[in-house]
């Protein structure tokens, strides 16, 4: 069995959180592609996780509210 630092075990439904450098890179890309702030992008990543499709969907919703 794989020992993970985030407490998640395979198949337990907990998504692994990306490394901080990965979050920053993902936040910059999401902010640029979706025309939202990097702070908003980081918040979405914290809430949703690193799933790109879900992040884009929520960023579109967020942008539509502004």
PDB file of N, CA, C and O in Angstrom:
ATOM      1  N   UNK A   1       0.840  -1.172   0.000  1.00  0.00           N
ATOM      2  CA  UNK A   1       0.000   0.000   0.000  1.00  0.00           C
ATOM      3  C   UNK A   1       0.893   1.247   0.000  1.00  0.00           C
ATOM      4  O   UNK A   1       1.923   1.270   0.648  1.00  0.00           O
ATOM      5  N   UNK A   2       0.459   2.277  -0.691  1.00  0.00           N
ATOM      6  CA  UNK A   2       1.211   3.529  -0.787  1.00  0.00           C
ATOM      7  C   UNK A   2       0.929   4.373   0.444  1.00  0.00           C
ATOM      8  O   UNK A   2      -0.210   4.594   0.811  1.00  0.00           O
ATOM      9  N   UNK A   3       1.981   4.848   1.085  1.00  0.00           N
ATOM     10  CA  UNK A   3       1.838   5.738   2.227  1.00  0.00           C
ATOM     11  C   UNK A   3       1.863   7.173   1.729  1.00  0.00           C
ATOM     12  O   UNK A   3       2.812   7.601   1.095  1.00  0.00           O
ATOM     13  N   UNK A   4       0.805   7.917   2.001  1.00  0.00           N
ATOM     14  CA  UNK A   4       0.702   9.289   1.527  1.00  0.00           C
ATOM     15  C   UNK A   4       0.671  10.230   2.713  1.00  0.00           C
ATOM     16  O   UNK A   4       0.060   9.947   3.725  1.00  0.00           O
ATOM     17  N   UNK A   5       1.321  11.394   2.557  1.00  0.00           N
ATOM     18  CA  UNK A   5       1.377  12.387   3.622  1.00  0.00           C
ATOM     19  C   UNK A   5       0.058  13.100   3.845  1.00  0.00           C
ATOM     20  O   UNK A   5      -0.148  13.697   4.891  1.00  0.00           O
ATOM     21  N   UNK A   6      -0.857  13.084   2.868  1.00  0.00           N
ATOM     22  CA  UNK A   6      -2.100  13.848   2.989  1.00  0.00           C
ATOM     23  C   UNK A   6      -3.207  13.077   3.700  1.00  0.00           C
ATOM     24  O   UNK A   6      -4.308  13.579   3.849  1.00  0.00           O
ATOM     25  N   UNK A   7      -2.937  11.868   4.151  1.00  0.00           N
ATOM     26  CA  UNK A   7      -3.936  11.094   4.865  1.00  0.00           C
ATOM     27  C   UNK A   7      -4.891  10.337   3.974  1.00  0.00           C
ATOM     28  O   UNK A   7      -5.704   9.570   4.460  1.00  0.00           O
ATOM     29  N   UNK A   8      -4.817  10.552   2.677  1.00  0.00           N
ATOM     30  CA  UNK A   8      -5.713   9.869   1.752  1.00  0.00           C
ATOM     31  C   UNK A   8      -5.177   8.486   1.446  1.00  0.00           C
ATOM     32  O   UNK A   8      -3.984   8.277   1.347  1.00  0.00           O
ATOM     33  N   UNK A   9      -6.064   7.554   1.353  1.00  0.00           N
ATOM     34  CA  UNK A   9      -5.720   6.201   0.950  1.00  0.00           C
ATOM     35  C   UNK A   9      -6.385   5.922  -0.390  1.00  0.00           C
ATOM     36  O   UNK A   9      -7.435   6.490  -0.692  1.00  0.00           O
ATOM     37  N   UNK A  10      -5.793   5.072  -1.215  1.00  0.00           N
ATOM     38  CA  UNK A  10      -6.410   4.763  -2.501  1.00  0.00           C
ATOM     39  C   UNK A  10      -7.852   4.312  -2.322  1.00  0.00           C
ATOM     40  O   UNK A  10      -8.162   3.492  -1.454  1.00  0.00           O
ATOM     41  N   UNK A  11      -8.753   4.925  -3.073  1.00  0.00           N
ATOM     42  CA  UNK A  11     -10.146   4.543  -3.057  1.00  0.00           C
ATOM     43  C   UNK A  11     -10.971   5.127  -1.925  1.00  0.00           C
ATOM     44  O   UNK A  11     -12.127   4.783  -1.770  1.00  0.00           O
ATOM     45  N   UNK A  12     -10.391   6.022  -1.107  1.00  0.00           N
ATOM     46  CA  UNK A  12     -11.178   6.547   0.002  1.00  0.00           C
ATOM     47  C   UNK A  12     -11.928   7.831  -0.344  1.00  0.00           C
ATOM     48  O   UNK A  12     -12.597   8.415   0.500  1.00  0.00           O
ATOM     49  N   UNK A  13     -11.832   8.297  -1.593  1.00  0.00           N
ATOM     50  CA  UNK A  13     -12.583   9.466  -2.023  1.00  0.00           C
ATOM     51  C   UNK A  13     -11.918  10.791  -1.742  1.00  0.00           C
ATOM     52  O   UNK A  13     -12.445  11.828  -2.076  1.00  0.00           O
ATOM     53  N   UNK A  14     -10.760  10.783  -1.089  1.00  0.00           N
ATOM     54  CA  UNK A  14     -10.046  12.026  -0.815  1.00  0.00           C
ATOM     55  C   UNK A  14      -9.060  12.286  -1.950  1.00  0.00           C
ATOM     56  O   UNK A  14      -8.198  11.466  -2.220  1.00  0.00           O
ATOM     57  N   UNK A  15      -9.189  13.427  -2.586  1.00  0.00           N
ATOM     58  CA  UNK A  15      -8.276  13.771  -3.668  1.00  0.00           C
ATOM     59  C   UNK A  15      -6.963  14.273  -3.083  1.00  0.00           C
ATOM     60  O   UNK A  15      -6.942  15.008  -2.104  1.00  0.00           O
ATOM     61  N   UNK A  16      -5.869  13.880  -3.688  1.00  0.00           N
ATOM     62  CA  UNK A  16      -4.564  14.375  -3.268  1.00  0.00           C
ATOM     63  C   UNK A  16      -4.441  15.843  -3.640  1.00  0.00           C
ATOM     64  O   UNK A  16      -4.879  16.255  -4.708  1.00  0.00           O
ATOM     65  N   UNK A  17      -3.898  16.640  -2.741  1.00  0.00           N
ATOM     66  CA  UNK A  17      -3.702  18.056  -3.017  1.00  0.00           C
ATOM     67  C   UNK A  17      -2.385  18.224  -3.760  1.00  0.00           C
ATOM     68  O   UNK A  17      -1.394  17.583  -3.451  1.00  0.00           O
ATOM     69  N   UNK A  18      -2.364  19.117  -4.754  1.00  0.00           N
ATOM     70  CA  UNK A  18      -1.136  19.341  -5.502  1.00  0.00           C
ATOM     71  C   UNK A  18      -0.098  20.064  -4.649  1.00  0.00           C
ATOM     72  O   UNK A  18      -0.440  20.746  -3.680  1.00  0.00           O
ATOM     73  N   UNK A  19       1.166  19.914  -5.013  1.00  0.00           N
ATOM     74  CA  UNK A  19       2.251  20.618  -4.335  1.00  0.00           C
ATOM     75  C   UNK A  19       2.086  22.123  -4.544  1.00  0.00           C
ATOM     76  O   UNK A  19       1.472  22.563  -5.521  1.00  0.00           O
ATOM     77  N   UNK A  20       2.635  22.925  -3.621  1.00  0.00           N
ATOM     78  CA  UNK A  20       2.450  24.373  -3.670  1.00  0.00           C
ATOM     79  C   UNK A  20       2.910  24.964  -5.007  1.00  0.00           C
ATOM     80  O   UNK A  20       2.235  25.817  -5.559  1.00  0.00           O
ATOM     81  N   UNK A  21       4.041  24.520  -5.529  1.00  0.00           N
ATOM     82  CA  UNK A  21       4.510  25.020  -6.826  1.00  0.00           C
ATOM     83  C   UNK A  21       3.538  24.692  -7.942  1.00  0.00           C
ATOM     84  O   UNK A  21       3.328  25.496  -8.851  1.00  0.00           O
ATOM     85  N   UNK A  22       2.921  23.521  -7.864  1.00  0.00           N
ATOM     86  CA  UNK A  22       1.921  23.129  -8.859  1.00  0.00           C
ATOM     87  C   UNK A  22       0.677  23.996  -8.754  1.00  0.00           C
ATOM     88  O   UNK A  22       0.069  24.352  -9.752  1.00  0.00           O
ATOM     89  N   UNK A  23       0.299  24.347  -7.524  1.00  0.00           N
ATOM     90  CA  UNK A  23      -0.863  25.215  -7.312  1.00  0.00           C
ATOM     91  C   UNK A  23      -0.607  26.578  -7.939  1.00  0.00           C
ATOM     92  O   UNK A  23      -1.483  27.130  -8.614  1.00  0.00           O
ATOM     93  N   UNK A  24       0.581  27.110  -7.736  1.00  0.00           N
ATOM     94  CA  UNK A  24       0.910  28.426  -8.290  1.00  0.00           C
ATOM     95  C   UNK A  24       0.867  28.403  -9.815  1.00  0.00           C
ATOM     96  O   UNK A  24       0.320  29.316 -10.439  1.00  0.00           O
ATOM     97  N   UNK A  25       1.435  27.365 -10.405  1.00  0.00           N
ATOM     98  CA  UNK A  25       1.437  27.243 -11.860  1.00  0.00           C
ATOM     99  C   UNK A  25       0.001  27.087 -12.388  1.00  0.00           C
ATOM    100  O   UNK A  25      -0.385  27.737 -13.358  1.00  0.00           O
ATOM    101  N   UNK A  26      -0.791  26.274 -11.717  1.00  0.00           N
ATOM    102  CA  UNK A  26      -2.177  26.062 -12.115  1.00  0.00           C
ATOM    103  C   UNK A  26      -2.987  27.347 -11.937  1.00  0.00           C
ATOM    104  O   UNK A  26      -3.792  27.708 -12.803  1.00  0.00           O
ATOM    105  N   UNK A  27      -2.748  28.077 -10.841  1.00  0.00           N
ATOM    106  CA  UNK A  27      -3.459  29.334 -10.594  1.00  0.00           C
ATOM    107  C   UNK A  27      -3.133  30.364 -11.666  1.00  0.00           C
ATOM    108  O   UNK A  27      -4.028  31.068 -12.156  1.00  0.00           O
ATOM    109  N   UNK A  28      -1.864  30.470 -12.042  1.00  0.00           N
ATOM    110  CA  UNK A  28      -1.481  31.420 -13.103  1.00  0.00           C
ATOM    111  C   UNK A  28      -2.156  31.067 -14.416  1.00  0.00           C
ATOM    112  O   UNK A  28      -2.676  31.940 -15.117  1.00  0.00           O
ATOM    113  N   UNK A  29      -2.165  29.785 -14.757  1.00  0.00           N
ATOM    114  CA  UNK A  29      -2.792  29.363 -16.011  1.00  0.00           C
ATOM    115  C   UNK A  29      -4.292  29.617 -15.992  1.00  0.00           C
ATOM    116  O   UNK A  29      -4.863  30.146 -16.953  1.00  0.00           O
ATOM    117  N   UNK A  30      -4.947  29.257 -14.893  1.00  0.00           N
ATOM    118  CA  UNK A  30      -6.392  29.453 -14.784  1.00  0.00           C
ATOM    119  C   UNK A  30      -6.732  30.940 -14.848  1.00  0.00           C
ATOM    120  O   UNK A  30      -7.664  31.338 -15.550  1.00  0.00           O
ATOM    121  N   UNK A  31      -5.966  31.756 -14.141  1.00  0.00           N
ATOM    122  CA  UNK A  31      -6.208  33.204 -14.143  1.00  0.00           C
ATOM    123  C   UNK A  31      -6.066  33.775 -15.550  1.00  0.00           C
ATOM    124  O   UNK A  31      -6.919  34.553 -16.004  1.00  0.00           O
ATOM    125  N   UNK A  32      -5.033  33.366 -16.243  1.00  0.00           N
ATOM    126  CA  UNK A  32      -4.787  33.877 -17.597  1.00  0.00           C
ATOM    127  C   UNK A  32      -5.860  33.389 -18.573  1.00  0.00           C
ATOM    128  O   UNK A  32      -6.444  34.184 -19.314  1.00  0.00           O
ATOM    129  N   UNK A  33      -6.136  32.102 -18.557  1.00  0.00           N
ATOM    130  CA  UNK A  33      -7.090  31.521 -19.511  1.00  0.00           C
ATOM    131  C   UNK A  33      -8.523  31.989 -19.278  1.00  0.00           C
ATOM    132  O   UNK A  33      -9.293  32.140 -20.225  1.00  0.00           O
ATOM    133  N   UNK A  34      -8.879  32.208 -18.016  1.00  0.00           N
ATOM    134  CA  UNK A  34     -10.268  32.523 -17.682  1.00  0.00           C
ATOM    135  C   UNK A  34     -10.477  33.991 -17.314  1.00  0.00           C
ATOM    136  O   UNK A  34     -11.583  34.384 -16.980  1.00  0.00           O
ATOM    137  N   UNK A  35      -9.417  34.778 -17.354  1.00  0.00           N
ATOM    138  CA  UNK A  35      -9.494  36.217 -17.054  1.00  0.00           C
ATOM    139  C   UNK A  35     -10.087  36.473 -15.664  1.00  0.00           C
ATOM    140  O   UNK A  35     -11.027  37.254 -15.509  1.00  0.00           O
ATOM    141  N   UNK A  36      -9.525  35.771 -14.678  1.00  0.00           N
ATOM    142  CA  UNK A  36      -9.854  36.022 -13.280  1.00  0.00           C
ATOM    143  C   UNK A  36      -8.543  36.324 -12.569  1.00  0.00           C
ATOM    144  O   UNK A  36      -7.459  36.120 -13.132  1.00  0.00           O
ATOM    145  N   UNK A  37      -8.613  36.795 -11.336  1.00  0.00           N
ATOM    146  CA  UNK A  37      -7.385  37.097 -10.605  1.00  0.00           C
ATOM    147  C   UNK A  37      -6.714  35.799 -10.143  1.00  0.00           C
ATOM    148  O   UNK A  37      -7.375  34.755 -10.007  1.00  0.00           O
ATOM    149  N   UNK A  38      -5.421  35.867  -9.883  1.00  0.00           N
ATOM    150  CA  UNK A  38      -4.713  34.697  -9.370  1.00  0.00           C
ATOM    151  C   UNK A  38      -5.220  34.325  -7.982  1.00  0.00           C
ATOM    152  O   UNK A  38      -5.266  33.150  -7.637  1.00  0.00           O
ATOM    153  N   UNK A  39      -5.613  35.306  -7.188  1.00  0.00           N
ATOM    154  CA  UNK A  39      -6.186  35.017  -5.866  1.00  0.00           C
ATOM    155  C   UNK A  39      -7.483  34.227  -6.004  1.00  0.00           C
ATOM    156  O   UNK A  39      -7.716  33.272  -5.262  1.00  0.00           O
ATOM    157  N   UNK A  40      -8.332  34.643  -6.949  1.00  0.00           N
ATOM    158  CA  UNK A  40      -9.578  33.903  -7.188  1.00  0.00           C
ATOM    159  C   UNK A  40      -9.268  32.492  -7.668  1.00  0.00           C
ATOM    160  O   UNK A  40      -9.919  31.524  -7.247  1.00  0.00           O
ATOM    161  N   UNK A  41      -8.277  32.365  -8.526  1.00  0.00           N
ATOM    162  CA  UNK A  41      -7.898  31.046  -9.044  1.00  0.00           C
ATOM    163  C   UNK A  41      -7.394  30.153  -7.921  1.00  0.00           C
ATOM    164  O   UNK A  41      -7.782  28.979  -7.828  1.00  0.00           O
ATOM    165  N   UNK A  42      -6.541  30.684  -7.028  1.00  0.00           N
ATOM    166  CA  UNK A  42      -6.036  29.900  -5.900  1.00  0.00           C
ATOM    167  C   UNK A  42      -7.177  29.449  -4.987  1.00  0.00           C
ATOM    168  O   UNK A  42      -7.177  28.323  -4.489  1.00  0.00           O
ATOM    169  N   UNK A  43      -8.136  30.331  -4.775  1.00  0.00           N
ATOM    170  CA  UNK A  43      -9.274  29.979  -3.930  1.00  0.00           C
ATOM    171  C   UNK A  43     -10.076  28.840  -4.548  1.00  0.00           C
ATOM    172  O   UNK A  43     -10.484  27.904  -3.851  1.00  0.00           O
ATOM    173  N   UNK A  44     -10.287  28.904  -5.857  1.00  0.00           N
ATOM    174  CA  UNK A  44     -11.000  27.816  -6.531  1.00  0.00           C
ATOM    175  C   UNK A  44     -10.238  26.510  -6.414  1.00  0.00           C
ATOM    176  O   UNK A  44     -10.835  25.455  -6.162  1.00  0.00           O
ATOM    177  N   UNK A  45      -8.928  26.558  -6.586  1.00  0.00           N
ATOM    178  CA  UNK A  45      -8.116  25.346  -6.488  1.00  0.00           C
ATOM    179  C   UNK A  45      -8.198  24.764  -5.082  1.00  0.00           C
ATOM    180  O   UNK A  45      -8.311  23.546  -4.906  1.00  0.00           O
ATOM    181  N   UNK A  46      -8.189  25.633  -4.079  1.00  0.00           N
ATOM    182  CA  UNK A  46      -8.303  25.174  -2.692  1.00  0.00           C
ATOM    183  C   UNK A  46      -9.656  24.508  -2.441  1.00  0.00           C
ATOM    184  O   UNK A  46      -9.738  23.491  -1.764  1.00  0.00           O
ATOM    185  N   UNK A  47     -10.717  25.070  -3.001  1.00  0.00           N
ATOM    186  CA  UNK A  47     -12.060  24.531  -2.796  1.00  0.00           C
ATOM    187  C   UNK A  47     -12.340  23.274  -3.612  1.00  0.00           C
ATOM    188  O   UNK A  47     -12.991  22.346  -3.132  1.00  0.00           O
ATOM    189  N   UNK A  48     -11.865  23.254  -4.864  1.00  0.00           N
ATOM    190  CA  UNK A  48     -12.243  22.212  -5.810  1.00  0.00           C
ATOM    191  C   UNK A  48     -11.172  21.140  -5.968  1.00  0.00           C
ATOM    192  O   UNK A  48     -11.466  19.986  -6.205  1.00  0.00           O
ATOM    193  N   UNK A  49      -9.925  21.555  -5.880  1.00  0.00           N
ATOM    194  CA  UNK A  49      -8.821  20.651  -6.172  1.00  0.00           C
ATOM    195  C   UNK A  49      -8.288  20.950  -7.558  1.00  0.00           C
ATOM    196  O   UNK A  49      -8.695  21.927  -8.200  1.00  0.00           O
ATOM    197  N   UNK A  50      -7.399  20.132  -8.065  1.00  0.00           N
ATOM    198  CA  UNK A  50      -6.721  20.434  -9.317  1.00  0.00           C
ATOM    199  C   UNK A  50      -7.429  19.977 -10.589  1.00  0.00           C
ATOM    200  O   UNK A  50      -6.840  20.005 -11.660  1.00  0.00           O
ATOM    201  N   UNK A  51      -8.674  19.584 -10.505  1.00  0.00           N
ATOM    202  CA  UNK A  51      -9.397  19.108 -11.690  1.00  0.00           C
ATOM    203  C   UNK A  51      -9.678  20.273 -12.641  1.00  0.00           C
ATOM    204  O   UNK A  51     -10.493  21.152 -12.331  1.00  0.00           O
ATOM    205  N   UNK A  52      -9.008  20.288 -13.798  1.00  0.00           N
ATOM    206  CA  UNK A  52      -9.080  21.418 -14.725  1.00  0.00           C
ATOM    207  C   UNK A  52     -10.497  21.697 -15.217  1.00  0.00           C
ATOM    208  O   UNK A  52     -10.943  22.838 -15.250  1.00  0.00           O
ATOM    209  N   UNK A  53     -11.220  20.666 -15.575  1.00  0.00           N
ATOM    210  CA  UNK A  53     -12.578  20.847 -16.100  1.00  0.00           C
ATOM    211  C   UNK A  53     -13.479  21.526 -15.065  1.00  0.00           C
ATOM    212  O   UNK A  53     -14.212  22.459 -15.384  1.00  0.00           O
ATOM    213  N   UNK A  54     -13.400  21.078 -13.840  1.00  0.00           N
ATOM    214  CA  UNK A  54     -14.204  21.679 -12.774  1.00  0.00           C
ATOM    215  C   UNK A  54     -13.770  23.109 -12.495  1.00  0.00           C
ATOM    216  O   UNK A  54     -14.601  23.990 -12.260  1.00  0.00           O
ATOM    217  N   UNK A  55     -12.459  23.356 -12.526  1.00  0.00           N
ATOM    218  CA  UNK A  55     -11.951  24.709 -12.295  1.00  0.00           C
ATOM    219  C   UNK A  55     -12.440  25.677 -13.366  1.00  0.00           C
ATOM    220  O   UNK A  55     -12.862  26.791 -13.057  1.00  0.00           O
ATOM    221  N   UNK A  56     -12.403  25.246 -14.627  1.00  0.00           N
ATOM    222  CA  UNK A  56     -12.869  26.104 -15.727  1.00  0.00           C
ATOM    223  C   UNK A  56     -14.357  26.388 -15.578  1.00  0.00           C
ATOM    224  O   UNK A  56     -14.797  27.530 -15.732  1.00  0.00           O
ATOM    225  N   UNK A  57     -15.140  25.377 -15.258  1.00  0.00           N
ATOM    226  CA  UNK A  57     -16.580  25.564 -15.078  1.00  0.00           C
ATOM    227  C   UNK A  57     -16.860  26.591 -13.984  1.00  0.00           C
ATOM    228  O   UNK A  57     -17.659  27.517 -14.170  1.00  0.00           O
ATOM    229  N   UNK A  58     -16.211  26.451 -12.847  1.00  0.00           N
ATOM    230  CA  UNK A  58     -16.441  27.369 -11.736  1.00  0.00           C
ATOM    231  C   UNK A  58     -15.888  28.763 -12.022  1.00  0.00           C
ATOM    232  O   UNK A  58     -16.475  29.760 -11.608  1.00  0.00           O
ATOM    233  N   UNK A  59     -14.782  28.846 -12.738  1.00  0.00           N
ATOM    234  CA  UNK A  59     -14.229  30.157 -13.106  1.00  0.00           C
ATOM    235  C   UNK A  59     -15.175  30.898 -14.039  1.00  0.00           C
ATOM    236  O   UNK A  59     -15.354  32.114 -13.901  1.00  0.00           O
ATOM    237  N   UNK A  60     -15.794  30.181 -14.951  1.00  0.00           N
ATOM    238  CA  UNK A  60     -16.795  30.807 -15.843  1.00  0.00           C
ATOM    239  C   UNK A  60     -17.970  31.330 -15.030  1.00  0.00           C
ATOM    240  O   UNK A  60     -18.474  32.435 -15.281  1.00  0.00           O
ATOM    241  N   UNK A  61     -18.422  30.554 -14.075  1.00  0.00           N
ATOM    242  CA  UNK A  61     -19.520  30.968 -13.211  1.00  0.00           C
ATOM    243  C   UNK A  61     -19.112  32.209 -12.410  1.00  0.00           C
ATOM    244  O   UNK A  61     -19.866  33.194 -12.337  1.00  0.00           O
ATOM    245  N   UNK A  62     -17.917  32.179 -11.851  1.00  0.00           N
ATOM    246  CA  UNK A  62     -17.407  33.289 -11.067  1.00  0.00           C
ATOM    247  C   UNK A  62     -17.290  34.553 -11.916  1.00  0.00           C
ATOM    248  O   UNK A  62     -17.709  35.637 -11.515  1.00  0.00           O
ATOM    249  N   UNK A  63     -16.756  34.404 -13.105  1.00  0.00           N
ATOM    250  CA  UNK A  63     -16.576  35.553 -14.007  1.00  0.00           C
ATOM    251  C   UNK A  63     -17.933  36.144 -14.398  1.00  0.00           C
ATOM    252  O   UNK A  63     -18.084  37.352 -14.500  1.00  0.00           O
ATOM    253  N   UNK A  64     -18.933  35.307 -14.576  1.00  0.00           N
ATOM    254  CA  UNK A  64     -20.260  35.774 -14.940  1.00  0.00           C
ATOM    255  C   UNK A  64     -20.939  36.567 -13.841  1.00  0.00           C
ATOM    256  O   UNK A  64     -21.830  37.361 -14.103  1.00  0.00           O
ATOM    257  N   UNK A  65     -20.495  36.375 -12.603  1.00  0.00           N
ATOM    258  CA  UNK A  65     -21.077  37.099 -11.473  1.00  0.00           C
ATOM    259  C   UNK A  65     -20.499  38.495 -11.302  1.00  0.00           C
ATOM    260  O   UNK A  65     -21.052  39.311 -10.578  1.00  0.00           O
ATOM    261  N   UNK A  66     -19.397  38.786 -11.970  1.00  0.00           N
ATOM    262  CA  UNK A  66     -18.729  40.097 -11.803  1.00  0.00           C
ATOM    263  C   UNK A  66     -19.337  41.124 -12.706  1.00  0.00           C
ATOM    264  O   UNK A  66     -19.812  41.052 -13.697  1.00  0.00           O
TER     265      UNK A  66
END
